[in-house]
Amino acid sequence: MWGARIYILTAVIGGIVGLVMGGFLLFYDWVVENYQLLVDEGFWWVVLLPMVGFPLAYALVYYCSFSRTTGCATHTVLDAYHVNAGDLHWKDSVTKAAGAILTIGSGGSAGLEGPSMIIGGGIAAQINRKLRLAPEDRRKLFMAGTAAGLAAYFHAPLTGLFFGIEVPYRFDLAREVFLEAAIASVTGYAVSGMITRKWHLFELKLFTGLLMSPTLLAHSIVIGFLCAILGMLFIKMYVSMHRNLSPKVGENYWMPFAGGIAMACLSIAFLFVGEPVVLQGGGEPLIEELLMHAVRLTPLLALILAVAKIVATSVTLNTGGSGGVIGPSLFIGAMIGYAYAGFLHLANPEIYMMIAMASFLASVTKCLVTGVALVAETCGTATIIPTVVATAVSFFAVGAESLYENQLSHHGVWEEEALIRAYYRARQLRPHAVQRLYARNLMITHVPTVHLDHTVREALAHRFGEFHMFPVVDDRGHLVGSVNLEDLLAVSERSLDLPVTLAAVHSAPTISPDAPIEEVIHLLEDHGTDVYVVDEEGRLLGVITAPEVVRRLIAVAGISRRARRLAELLPSLGA
């Protein structure tokens, strides 16, 4: 119906997002300036503001939003894209943006890019509702709106474009939203820039030409591995707090207050080195000062700041605060690069800061190109080649881990998307019931097995039912591996009496019966096959299949009868 007119609509959405973001950024600057004025009046404001601001931010989001979930706004964006076909309630956009202002304005460690994305996506979602667009068009325009919001915040249209197509998947691209994200990012950036009179995140131009040498490339590889190590630390700490603290925030109203106290203690610690507000927000002011040589830090202090930012951001976003993780990630990367240059007494530390900023961002968000584009647009293109090298190293060194747990691994695997959508929809409806699910609750115990000494003919004599995979066990019931039906059928007639081990026994992903559902979901998603539950000695207890998990989630969440009927069709997905 819409045809080429969809691109005109995309430009309109980008313009509206840019207009709203322009005002939002001006208001944010006013809040940050007044926070600094209060802190200058006395250090007690550093203590008081988080203890008051965190509970207020929590109460606003928890009681007034539609989803009633605090934390990283990008998780909400990914839920809307993957689970709700690009639909986002206006209450989530308004309350989570306001909650982020309260969180950061009271000294919390979080970035404003998450709320910027949720503002852009929320505007697109409301327009989608009014026009009653098809689900696929709604998803495209929703992601275009989020890209426009990000481009407006960072004053970087390429960054908005690449993040919009990279963030939905860890090892794939949302190619179908490329044109829409490109158009919206440019218009959002242009309109917001005319309002704020600011066209770059950092008002500087460090180098001209390309910086390139074998030594610099060697440093880039080392920085990439360092960013991967600290990136894994950030991911492990953040995800652990997200799984253990976030579900309790709704039950324990003291959690935001405790988070505020923890943030106040961290700020007081840096008061003694003259930097009480260094952990506030995304940390962009200190990054810019270091890039321009306006201030100097010791390498040890820079490294301490990187670790402190990891702790502060994890605490802020998992105890009731709202915001994003990209800003803090850039800060952590900048501190890693500055510390690296300082410890090795390298000239021009800003070069290594630029490299590490992109590298660290890629390691924790699984967005390979976004960090490179952001550094190029904000600091110049001189270090783009070593930046690409460091980014690739950290991206692949971290593996499939990400701060965004609801990123799918690949595009187009619809059974995987069904599993993820069922999980996050159930978590929205019955979060506490879902948190109480473990591998032992999800496994099928009556599993047909193939003995290690069976022939291919004997294995084919089994009744497969809904299973396409058979676990292979030894005499004591220990899991040896698995064999699938396709491999068995591929065996020639004269080889049917050979041992089944000759028919390509695959390694089988295993899990403890006490593993939480989050771990089960990630294993099913990463391996794309059944997961086997084993005891401490490796004996087979049961098997977990994607269709069975979806059926269980639907039952736990109390989703409609129609959804249950759909779940009955899930065996056709294959186990």
Coordinates of C-alpha atoms in Angstrom, one line a residue:
M1 CA 0.0 0.0 0.0
W2 CA 2.7 2.5 1.0
G3 CA 5.4 1.6 -1.5
A4 CA 7.9 4.4 -1.9
R5 CA 5.9 6.7 0.4
I6 CA 7.2 4.7 3.3
Y7 CA 10.5 6.5 2.9
I8 CA 8.8 9.9 3.1
L9 CA 7.1 8.7 6.3
T10 CA 10.5 7.6 7.6
A11 CA 11.9 11.1 6.9
V12 CA 8.9 12.7 8.8
I13 CA 9.5 10.4 11.7
G14 CA 13.2 11.2 11.8
G15 CA 12.4 14.9 11.7
I16 CA 9.9 14.6 14.6
V17 CA 12.3 12.6 16.6
G18 CA 15.0 15.2 16.0
L19 CA 12.7 18.0 17.1
V20 CA 11.8 16.2 20.3
M21 CA 15.4 15.2 21.0
G22 CA 16.6 18.7 20.5
G23 CA 14.4 19.9 23.4
F24 CA 15.2 16.8 25.4
L25 CA 19.0 17.4 25.1
L26 CA 18.7 21.1 26.1
F27 CA 16.7 20.1 29.2
Y28 CA 19.3 17.4 30.0
D29 CA 22.1 19.9 29.7
W30 CA 20.2 22.2 32.1
V31 CA 19.8 19.4 34.6
V32 CA 23.5 18.4 34.5
E33 CA 24.6 22.0 34.9
N34 CA 22.4 22.4 38.0
Y35 CA 23.7 19.1 39.4
Q36 CA 27.2 20.5 39.1
L37 CA 26.2 23.8 40.8
L38 CA 24.7 21.8 43.8
V39 CA 27.8 19.7 44.1
D40 CA 29.9 22.8 44.1
E41 CA 27.9 24.2 47.1
G42 CA 28.8 21.2 49.3
F43 CA 29.8 17.6 49.1
W44 CA 26.7 16.5 51.0
W45 CA 24.7 16.9 47.8
V46 CA 26.8 14.1 46.4
V47 CA 25.5 11.9 49.2
L48 CA 21.9 13.2 49.4
L49 CA 20.9 13.3 45.7
P50 CA 21.4 9.6 44.8
M51 CA 19.6 8.6 48.0
V52 CA 16.6 10.7 46.9
G53 CA 16.9 10.5 43.1
F54 CA 17.2 6.7 42.7
P55 CA 14.0 5.9 44.6
L56 CA 12.1 8.7 42.7
A57 CA 13.3 7.4 39.4
Y58 CA 12.3 3.9 40.3
A59 CA 8.9 4.9 41.5
L60 CA 8.2 6.9 38.4
V61 CA 9.1 4.0 36.0
Y62 CA 7.7 1.1 38.2
Y63 CA 4.4 2.7 38.9
C64 CA 3.7 4.8 35.8
S65 CA 5.2 2.9 32.9
F66 CA 3.4 0.2 31.0
S67 CA 6.1 -2.5 31.3
R68 CA 7.1 -1.6 34.8
T69 CA 10.7 -2.5 34.2
T70 CA 13.6 -0.2 35.2
G71 CA 17.2 -0.5 34.0
C72 CA 18.8 -0.3 30.5
A73 CA 16.3 1.2 28.1
T74 CA 17.9 -0.7 25.2
H75 CA 16.5 -3.9 26.6
T76 CA 13.0 -2.4 26.3
V77 CA 13.8 -1.4 22.7
L78 CA 14.9 -4.9 21.8
D79 CA 11.8 -6.4 23.5
A80 CA 9.6 -4.1 21.4
Y81 CA 11.4 -5.0 18.2
H82 CA 11.7 -8.8 18.6
V83 CA 8.6 -9.5 20.8
N84 CA 6.0 -6.8 20.0
A85 CA 6.5 -6.2 16.3
G86 CA 7.8 -2.7 16.9
D87 CA 5.0 -1.7 19.3
L88 CA 6.0 0.4 22.4
H89 CA 3.5 2.0 24.8
W90 CA 3.8 5.8 25.1
K91 CA 4.0 5.5 28.8
D92 CA 7.3 3.5 28.5
S93 CA 8.8 6.3 26.3
V94 CA 7.8 9.1 28.6
T95 CA 8.5 7.5 32.0
K96 CA 11.8 5.9 31.1
A97 CA 13.2 9.0 29.5
A98 CA 12.1 11.0 32.6
G99 CA 13.5 8.3 34.9
A100 CA 16.8 8.5 33.1
I101 CA 16.9 12.3 33.7
L102 CA 16.2 11.7 37.4
T103 CA 18.8 8.9 37.6
I104 CA 21.6 10.8 35.9
G105 CA 20.6 14.2 37.4
S106 CA 21.0 12.7 40.9
G107 CA 24.5 11.3 40.1
G108 CA 23.7 7.9 38.7
S109 CA 26.1 6.3 36.2
A110 CA 24.2 5.7 33.0
G111 CA 24.1 7.0 29.5
L112 CA 21.4 9.0 27.8
E113 CA 21.5 7.1 24.6
G114 CA 19.1 4.4 25.9
P115 CA 16.3 6.9 26.7
S116 CA 17.1 8.7 23.3
M117 CA 16.4 5.4 21.5
I118 CA 13.2 4.8 23.5
I119 CA 12.0 8.3 22.7
G120 CA 12.6 7.8 19.0
G121 CA 11.1 4.3 19.0
G122 CA 8.1 5.5 21.0
I123 CA 7.4 8.3 18.5
A124 CA 7.6 5.8 15.6
A125 CA 5.4 3.3 17.4
Q126 CA 2.6 5.9 18.0
I127 CA 2.7 6.9 14.3
N128 CA 2.6 3.2 13.4
R129 CA -0.5 2.7 15.5
K130 CA -2.3 5.6 14.0
L131 CA -1.6 4.5 10.4
R132 CA -2.2 0.8 11.2
L133 CA 0.8 -0.4 9.3
A134 CA 1.7 -4.0 8.6
P135 CA 3.8 -5.7 11.3
E136 CA 7.0 -5.8 9.1
D137 CA 6.7 -2.1 8.3
R138 CA 6.1 -1.3 12.0
R139 CA 9.3 -3.0 13.0
K140 CA 11.3 -1.2 10.3
L141 CA 9.9 2.2 11.2
F142 CA 10.3 1.5 14.9
M143 CA 14.0 0.7 14.5
A144 CA 14.4 3.7 12.3
G145 CA 13.0 5.9 15.0
T146 CA 15.5 4.4 17.6
A147 CA 18.3 5.1 15.1
A148 CA 17.2 8.7 14.8
G149 CA 17.1 9.1 18.6
L150 CA 20.7 7.7 18.9
A151 CA 22.0 9.8 16.0
A152 CA 20.4 12.9 17.6
Y153 CA 22.0 12.2 21.0
F154 CA 25.5 11.5 19.7
H155 CA 25.3 14.0 16.9
A156 CA 26.4 11.2 14.6
P157 CA 24.1 9.9 11.8
L158 CA 26.3 7.0 10.7
T159 CA 26.4 5.8 14.3
G160 CA 22.6 5.8 14.5
L161 CA 22.4 3.9 11.2
F162 CA 24.9 1.2 12.1
F163 CA 23.6 0.7 15.7
G164 CA 20.0 0.4 14.3
I165 CA 21.0 -2.5 12.0
E166 CA 23.6 -4.1 14.4
V167 CA 22.0 -4.1 17.8
P168 CA 19.1 -6.6 17.1
Y169 CA 21.5 -9.5 16.5
R170 CA 24.9 -10.5 17.9
F171 CA 26.3 -12.1 14.7
D172 CA 24.0 -10.7 12.0
L173 CA 22.4 -7.5 10.7
A174 CA 18.9 -6.3 10.4
R175 CA 19.4 -5.6 6.8
E176 CA 15.8 -4.9 6.1
V177 CA 15.9 -1.7 8.1
F178 CA 18.9 -0.2 6.4
L179 CA 17.3 2.4 4.2
E180 CA 14.7 3.5 6.9
A181 CA 17.5 3.7 9.5
A182 CA 19.7 5.8 7.2
I183 CA 16.9 8.3 6.3
A184 CA 15.7 8.7 9.9
S185 CA 19.3 9.0 11.3
V186 CA 20.2 11.8 8.9
T187 CA 16.9 13.8 9.4
G188 CA 17.0 13.3 13.2
Y189 CA 20.6 14.5 13.4
A190 CA 20.0 17.5 11.2
V191 CA 16.8 18.7 13.0
S192 CA 18.3 18.2 16.5
G193 CA 21.5 19.9 15.5
M194 CA 19.6 23.0 14.3
I195 CA 17.9 23.2 17.7
T196 CA 20.9 22.5 20.0
R197 CA 23.4 24.3 17.7
K198 CA 25.8 21.3 18.2
W199 CA 26.9 19.1 15.4
H200 CA 29.5 16.9 17.1
L201 CA 29.7 15.1 20.4
F202 CA 33.2 16.4 21.0
E203 CA 34.0 19.8 19.5
L204 CA 37.6 18.9 18.4
K205 CA 39.6 17.7 15.4
L206 CA 42.6 15.7 16.6
F207 CA 44.5 14.6 13.5
T208 CA 44.4 14.8 9.8
G209 CA 45.3 12.0 7.4
L210 CA 45.6 8.4 8.5
L211 CA 47.7 7.1 11.4
M212 CA 49.2 3.8 10.4
S213 CA 52.3 1.8 11.4
P214 CA 53.2 -1.8 12.4
T215 CA 53.8 -0.6 16.0
L216 CA 50.4 1.0 16.2
L217 CA 48.7 -2.1 14.8
A218 CA 50.5 -4.2 17.4
H219 CA 49.3 -1.8 20.2
S220 CA 45.8 -2.1 18.7
I221 CA 45.8 -5.9 19.0
V222 CA 46.9 -5.7 22.6
I223 CA 44.3 -3.0 23.4
G224 CA 41.7 -5.2 21.8
F225 CA 42.5 -8.1 24.1
L226 CA 42.5 -5.7 27.1
C227 CA 39.1 -4.4 26.2
A228 CA 37.8 -7.9 25.8
I229 CA 39.0 -8.8 29.3
L230 CA 37.4 -5.8 31.0
G231 CA 34.4 -6.2 28.7
M232 CA 33.9 -9.7 30.0
L233 CA 34.2 -8.3 33.5
F234 CA 31.5 -5.7 32.8
I235 CA 29.2 -8.2 31.1
K236 CA 29.5 -10.8 33.9
M237 CA 29.0 -8.2 36.7
Y238 CA 26.1 -6.5 34.9
V239 CA 24.3 -9.7 33.8
S240 CA 24.8 -11.2 37.3
M241 CA 23.2 -8.2 38.9
H242 CA 20.5 -8.1 36.3
R243 CA 19.5 -11.7 37.0
N244 CA 19.8 -11.5 40.8
L245 CA 18.9 -7.9 41.7
S246 CA 16.5 -6.6 39.0
P247 CA 13.8 -9.2 39.7
K248 CA 13.8 -8.2 43.4
V249 CA 13.5 -4.4 42.8
G250 CA 9.7 -4.7 42.4
E251 CA 9.4 -6.7 45.6
N252 CA 11.8 -4.7 47.8
Y253 CA 11.3 -1.0 47.8
W254 CA 14.5 -0.5 49.7
M255 CA 16.6 -1.6 46.7
P256 CA 16.7 1.8 44.9
F257 CA 17.6 3.4 48.2
A258 CA 20.4 0.9 48.7
G259 CA 21.6 1.6 45.1
G260 CA 21.6 5.3 45.9
I261 CA 23.7 4.7 49.0
A262 CA 26.2 2.6 47.0
M263 CA 26.5 5.3 44.3
A264 CA 27.0 8.0 47.0
C265 CA 29.8 5.9 48.5
L266 CA 31.5 5.6 45.1
S267 CA 31.2 9.3 44.6
I268 CA 32.6 10.1 48.0
A269 CA 35.6 7.9 47.3
F270 CA 36.5 10.1 44.3
L271 CA 35.8 13.2 46.2
F272 CA 39.3 12.8 47.8
V273 CA 40.9 13.0 44.4
G274 CA 38.9 16.1 43.4
E275 CA 36.6 14.3 41.0
P276 CA 33.3 13.7 42.9
V277 CA 31.1 13.8 39.8
V278 CA 33.4 11.8 37.5
L279 CA 31.1 8.8 37.6
Q280 CA 27.9 10.7 36.8
G281 CA 26.1 10.0 33.5
G282 CA 28.1 8.7 30.6
G283 CA 31.3 10.6 31.5
E284 CA 31.6 12.5 28.3
P285 CA 33.1 15.7 29.8
L286 CA 36.1 13.9 31.2
I287 CA 36.7 12.1 27.9
E288 CA 36.7 15.4 26.1
E289 CA 39.0 17.0 28.6
L290 CA 41.5 14.2 28.3
L291 CA 41.3 14.2 24.5
M292 CA 42.1 17.9 24.5
H293 CA 44.9 17.6 27.1
A294 CA 42.9 19.9 29.4
V295 CA 43.4 17.6 32.4
R296 CA 45.9 14.8 33.2
L297 CA 45.4 11.6 35.1
T298 CA 47.8 9.0 36.4
P299 CA 47.6 5.7 34.6
L300 CA 46.6 3.9 37.8
L301 CA 43.8 6.4 38.5
A302 CA 42.5 6.0 34.9
L303 CA 42.4 2.2 35.4
I304 CA 40.6 2.6 38.7
L305 CA 38.1 4.9 37.1
A306 CA 37.4 2.2 34.4
V307 CA 36.7 -0.5 37.0
A308 CA 34.7 2.0 39.2
K309 CA 32.5 2.9 36.2
I310 CA 31.8 -0.8 35.6
V311 CA 30.6 -1.2 39.2
A312 CA 28.7 2.1 39.3
T313 CA 26.8 1.4 36.0
S314 CA 25.9 -2.1 37.1
V315 CA 24.6 -0.9 40.4
T316 CA 22.8 2.1 38.9
L317 CA 20.9 0.2 36.3
N318 CA 20.1 -2.9 38.4
T319 CA 18.8 -1.3 41.5
G320 CA 16.0 0.8 40.1
G321 CA 17.8 3.4 37.9
S322 CA 17.2 4.0 34.2
G323 CA 19.5 4.9 31.4
G324 CA 21.8 3.3 28.8
V325 CA 25.2 1.5 28.7
I326 CA 26.8 3.0 25.6
G327 CA 28.0 6.2 27.3
P328 CA 29.6 4.4 30.2
S329 CA 31.1 1.9 27.8
L330 CA 32.8 4.7 25.9
F331 CA 34.1 6.1 29.2
I332 CA 35.5 2.8 30.3
G333 CA 37.2 2.3 26.9
A334 CA 38.7 5.8 27.0
M335 CA 40.2 5.1 30.5
I336 CA 41.6 1.8 29.3
G337 CA 43.3 3.5 26.4
Y338 CA 44.6 6.4 28.5
A339 CA 46.0 4.0 31.2
Y340 CA 47.6 1.8 28.5
A341 CA 49.4 4.8 27.0
G342 CA 50.4 6.1 30.4
F343 CA 51.8 2.8 31.7
L344 CA 53.9 2.4 28.5
H345 CA 54.8 6.1 28.3
L346 CA 53.4 6.5 24.8
A347 CA 53.0 9.9 23.2
N348 CA 49.6 11.1 22.1
P349 CA 47.4 9.1 24.6
E350 CA 44.3 10.3 22.7
I351 CA 45.2 7.9 19.9
Y352 CA 44.9 4.9 22.2
M353 CA 41.8 6.4 23.9
M354 CA 40.0 6.5 20.5
I355 CA 41.0 3.0 19.6
A356 CA 39.9 1.6 23.0
M357 CA 36.6 3.5 23.0
A358 CA 35.5 1.7 19.9
S359 CA 37.0 -1.6 20.9
F360 CA 35.3 -1.7 24.3
L361 CA 32.0 -0.7 22.9
A362 CA 32.1 -3.6 20.4
S363 CA 33.1 -6.1 23.1
V364 CA 30.1 -5.4 25.3
T365 CA 27.3 -4.6 22.8
K366 CA 28.2 -7.0 19.9
C367 CA 28.1 -4.0 17.5
L368 CA 31.2 -4.3 15.4
V369 CA 30.9 -1.2 13.2
T370 CA 29.0 1.2 15.5
G371 CA 32.0 2.0 17.7
V372 CA 34.2 2.6 14.7
A373 CA 31.7 4.9 13.2
L374 CA 31.1 6.8 16.4
V375 CA 34.8 7.4 17.0
A376 CA 35.3 8.5 13.4
E377 CA 32.4 10.9 13.6
T378 CA 33.2 12.4 17.0
C379 CA 37.0 12.4 17.0
G380 CA 38.1 12.1 13.3
T381 CA 39.0 9.3 11.0
A382 CA 42.8 9.3 11.5
T383 CA 42.8 6.2 13.6
I384 CA 40.2 4.3 11.7
I385 CA 42.5 1.4 10.6
P386 CA 43.9 0.5 14.0
T387 CA 40.5 1.1 15.5
V388 CA 39.0 -1.6 13.1
V389 CA 41.8 -4.0 14.1
A390 CA 41.2 -3.5 17.9
T391 CA 37.5 -3.7 17.5
A392 CA 37.6 -7.0 15.6
V393 CA 39.9 -8.5 18.2
S394 CA 37.7 -7.6 21.1
F395 CA 34.4 -8.5 19.3
F396 CA 35.5 -12.0 18.5
A397 CA 37.5 -12.5 21.8
V398 CA 34.4 -12.0 23.9
G399 CA 32.4 -14.5 21.8
A400 CA 28.6 -14.5 22.1
E401 CA 28.5 -12.6 25.5
S402 CA 26.6 -9.3 25.5
L403 CA 25.2 -6.7 27.9
Y404 CA 22.0 -7.1 25.9
E405 CA 20.6 -10.5 26.9
N406 CA 17.7 -10.2 24.5
Q407 CA 19.8 -9.8 21.4
L408 CA 19.2 -12.8 19.1
S409 CA 22.3 -14.5 17.7
H410 CA 21.2 -14.6 14.1
H411 CA 18.5 -13.3 11.8
G412 CA 15.8 -15.3 10.2
V413 CA 15.8 -18.4 12.4
W414 CA 12.1 -18.2 13.3
E415 CA 12.0 -21.1 15.8
E416 CA 14.8 -19.2 17.7
E417 CA 12.8 -16.0 17.5
A418 CA 9.6 -17.9 18.7
L419 CA 11.6 -19.1 21.8
I420 CA 13.0 -15.7 22.6
R421 CA 9.6 -14.0 22.1
A422 CA 7.9 -16.5 24.3
Y423 CA 10.6 -16.0 27.0
Y424 CA 10.4 -12.2 27.1
R425 CA 6.7 -12.0 26.8
A426 CA 6.3 -14.4 29.7
R427 CA 8.9 -12.4 31.7
Q428 CA 6.8 -9.3 31.0
L429 CA 3.6 -10.9 32.2
R430 CA 4.8 -13.1 35.1
P431 CA 8.4 -12.1 35.8
H432 CA 8.7 -13.7 39.3
A433 CA 7.1 -17.0 38.1
V434 CA 9.6 -17.1 35.2
Q435 CA 12.5 -16.5 37.5
R436 CA 11.6 -19.6 39.5
L437 CA 12.0 -21.9 36.5
Y438 CA 15.1 -24.1 36.3
A439 CA 16.4 -26.7 34.0
R440 CA 14.8 -29.5 36.1
N441 CA 11.4 -27.9 35.5
L442 CA 11.8 -27.7 31.7
M443 CA 13.3 -31.1 30.8
I444 CA 11.6 -34.1 29.3
T445 CA 12.6 -37.1 31.4
H446 CA 11.4 -40.0 29.2
V447 CA 14.0 -39.7 26.4
P448 CA 14.7 -42.5 23.9
T449 CA 18.4 -43.1 23.9
V450 CA 21.0 -44.9 21.7
H451 CA 23.6 -47.0 23.3
L452 CA 27.2 -46.5 22.4
D453 CA 27.4 -50.1 21.1
H454 CA 24.2 -49.9 18.9
T455 CA 24.4 -50.3 15.2
V456 CA 22.9 -47.7 12.8
R457 CA 20.1 -50.2 12.0
E458 CA 19.2 -50.5 15.7
A459 CA 19.2 -46.8 16.1
L460 CA 16.9 -46.3 13.2
A461 CA 14.5 -48.8 14.8
H462 CA 13.8 -46.4 17.6
R463 CA 10.5 -44.4 17.6
F464 CA 11.7 -40.8 17.0
G465 CA 8.3 -39.1 17.7
E466 CA 9.0 -35.4 17.9
F467 CA 12.7 -35.9 18.4
H468 CA 15.2 -35.4 15.6
M469 CA 18.2 -36.0 17.9
F470 CA 19.1 -39.0 20.0
P471 CA 21.4 -38.9 23.0
V472 CA 24.1 -41.5 22.9
V473 CA 24.9 -43.1 26.3
D474 CA 27.4 -45.7 27.6
D475 CA 26.7 -48.6 30.0
R476 CA 26.5 -46.4 33.0
G477 CA 24.1 -43.9 31.4
H478 CA 26.8 -41.2 30.9
L479 CA 26.1 -38.9 28.0
V480 CA 28.6 -39.5 25.2
G481 CA 27.1 -37.2 22.5
S482 CA 24.1 -37.1 20.2
V483 CA 23.2 -38.3 16.8
N484 CA 20.6 -36.9 14.5
L485 CA 18.1 -38.6 12.2
E486 CA 19.5 -36.9 9.1
D487 CA 23.0 -38.4 9.7
L488 CA 21.5 -41.9 10.3
L489 CA 19.5 -41.8 7.1
A490 CA 22.5 -40.7 5.2
V491 CA 24.3 -44.0 6.0
S492 CA 24.5 -46.4 3.0
E493 CA 22.7 -49.7 3.0
R494 CA 25.9 -51.8 3.4
S495 CA 26.9 -49.7 6.5
L496 CA 23.7 -50.1 8.5
D497 CA 25.3 -52.8 10.7
L498 CA 28.2 -50.7 11.7
P499 CA 28.4 -49.1 15.1
V500 CA 26.4 -45.8 15.4
T501 CA 29.6 -44.0 16.4
L502 CA 30.6 -44.1 12.8
A503 CA 27.6 -42.1 11.8
A504 CA 29.0 -38.8 13.1
V505 CA 28.2 -38.6 16.8
H506 CA 28.0 -34.9 17.7
S507 CA 29.1 -33.2 20.9
A508 CA 26.0 -32.5 23.0
P509 CA 25.4 -29.2 25.0
T510 CA 24.8 -30.1 28.6
I511 CA 23.4 -28.2 31.6
S512 CA 22.9 -28.8 35.3
P513 CA 19.4 -29.4 36.6
D514 CA 19.8 -26.4 38.9
A515 CA 20.6 -24.0 36.1
P516 CA 18.2 -21.0 35.8
I517 CA 16.0 -20.5 32.7
E518 CA 18.2 -17.7 31.4
E519 CA 21.1 -20.1 31.0
V520 CA 18.8 -22.6 29.3
I521 CA 17.5 -20.0 26.8
H522 CA 21.1 -18.9 26.0
L523 CA 22.2 -22.5 25.4
L524 CA 19.2 -23.3 23.1
E525 CA 19.8 -20.1 21.2
D526 CA 23.6 -20.5 20.9
H527 CA 23.6 -24.2 19.8
G528 CA 20.3 -24.3 17.9
T529 CA 19.7 -27.8 19.1
D530 CA 18.5 -29.8 22.1
V531 CA 20.2 -29.3 25.5
Y532 CA 20.8 -32.3 27.7
V533 CA 20.4 -32.2 31.5
V534 CA 23.1 -34.2 33.3
D535 CA 24.1 -34.8 36.9
E536 CA 27.5 -34.1 38.5
E537 CA 28.9 -37.3 37.1
G538 CA 27.6 -36.7 33.6
R539 CA 24.7 -39.2 33.7
L540 CA 21.7 -38.2 31.5
L541 CA 18.7 -37.0 33.4
G542 CA 16.6 -35.5 30.6
V543 CA 16.5 -33.3 27.5
I544 CA 15.3 -29.7 27.0
T545 CA 13.8 -28.8 23.6
A546 CA 12.8 -25.4 22.3
P547 CA 9.1 -26.4 21.7
E548 CA 8.8 -27.7 25.2
V549 CA 10.3 -24.6 26.8
V550 CA 7.8 -22.4 24.7
R551 CA 4.9 -24.5 25.9
R552 CA 6.0 -24.3 29.5
L553 CA 6.5 -20.5 29.3
I554 CA 3.0 -20.1 27.8
A555 CA 1.5 -22.1 30.6
V556 CA 3.4 -20.2 33.3
A557 CA 2.5 -16.8 31.9
G558 CA -1.1 -17.7 31.5
I559 CA -1.2 -16.6 27.9
S560 CA -4.5 -17.0 26.0
R561 CA -6.0 -20.3 24.7
R562 CA -5.2 -19.1 21.1
A563 CA -1.5 -18.9 22.0
R564 CA -1.7 -22.4 23.5
R565 CA -3.2 -23.7 20.3
L566 CA -0.3 -22.2 18.4
A567 CA 2.1 -23.8 20.8
E568 CA 0.7 -27.2 19.8
L569 CA 2.1 -26.6 16.4
L570 CA 5.6 -26.1 17.7
P571 CA 6.8 -29.7 17.3
S572 CA 7.0 -28.9 13.6
L573 CA 9.9 -26.6 14.5
G574 CA 12.0 -29.6 15.1
A575 CA 13.8 -30.5 18.3

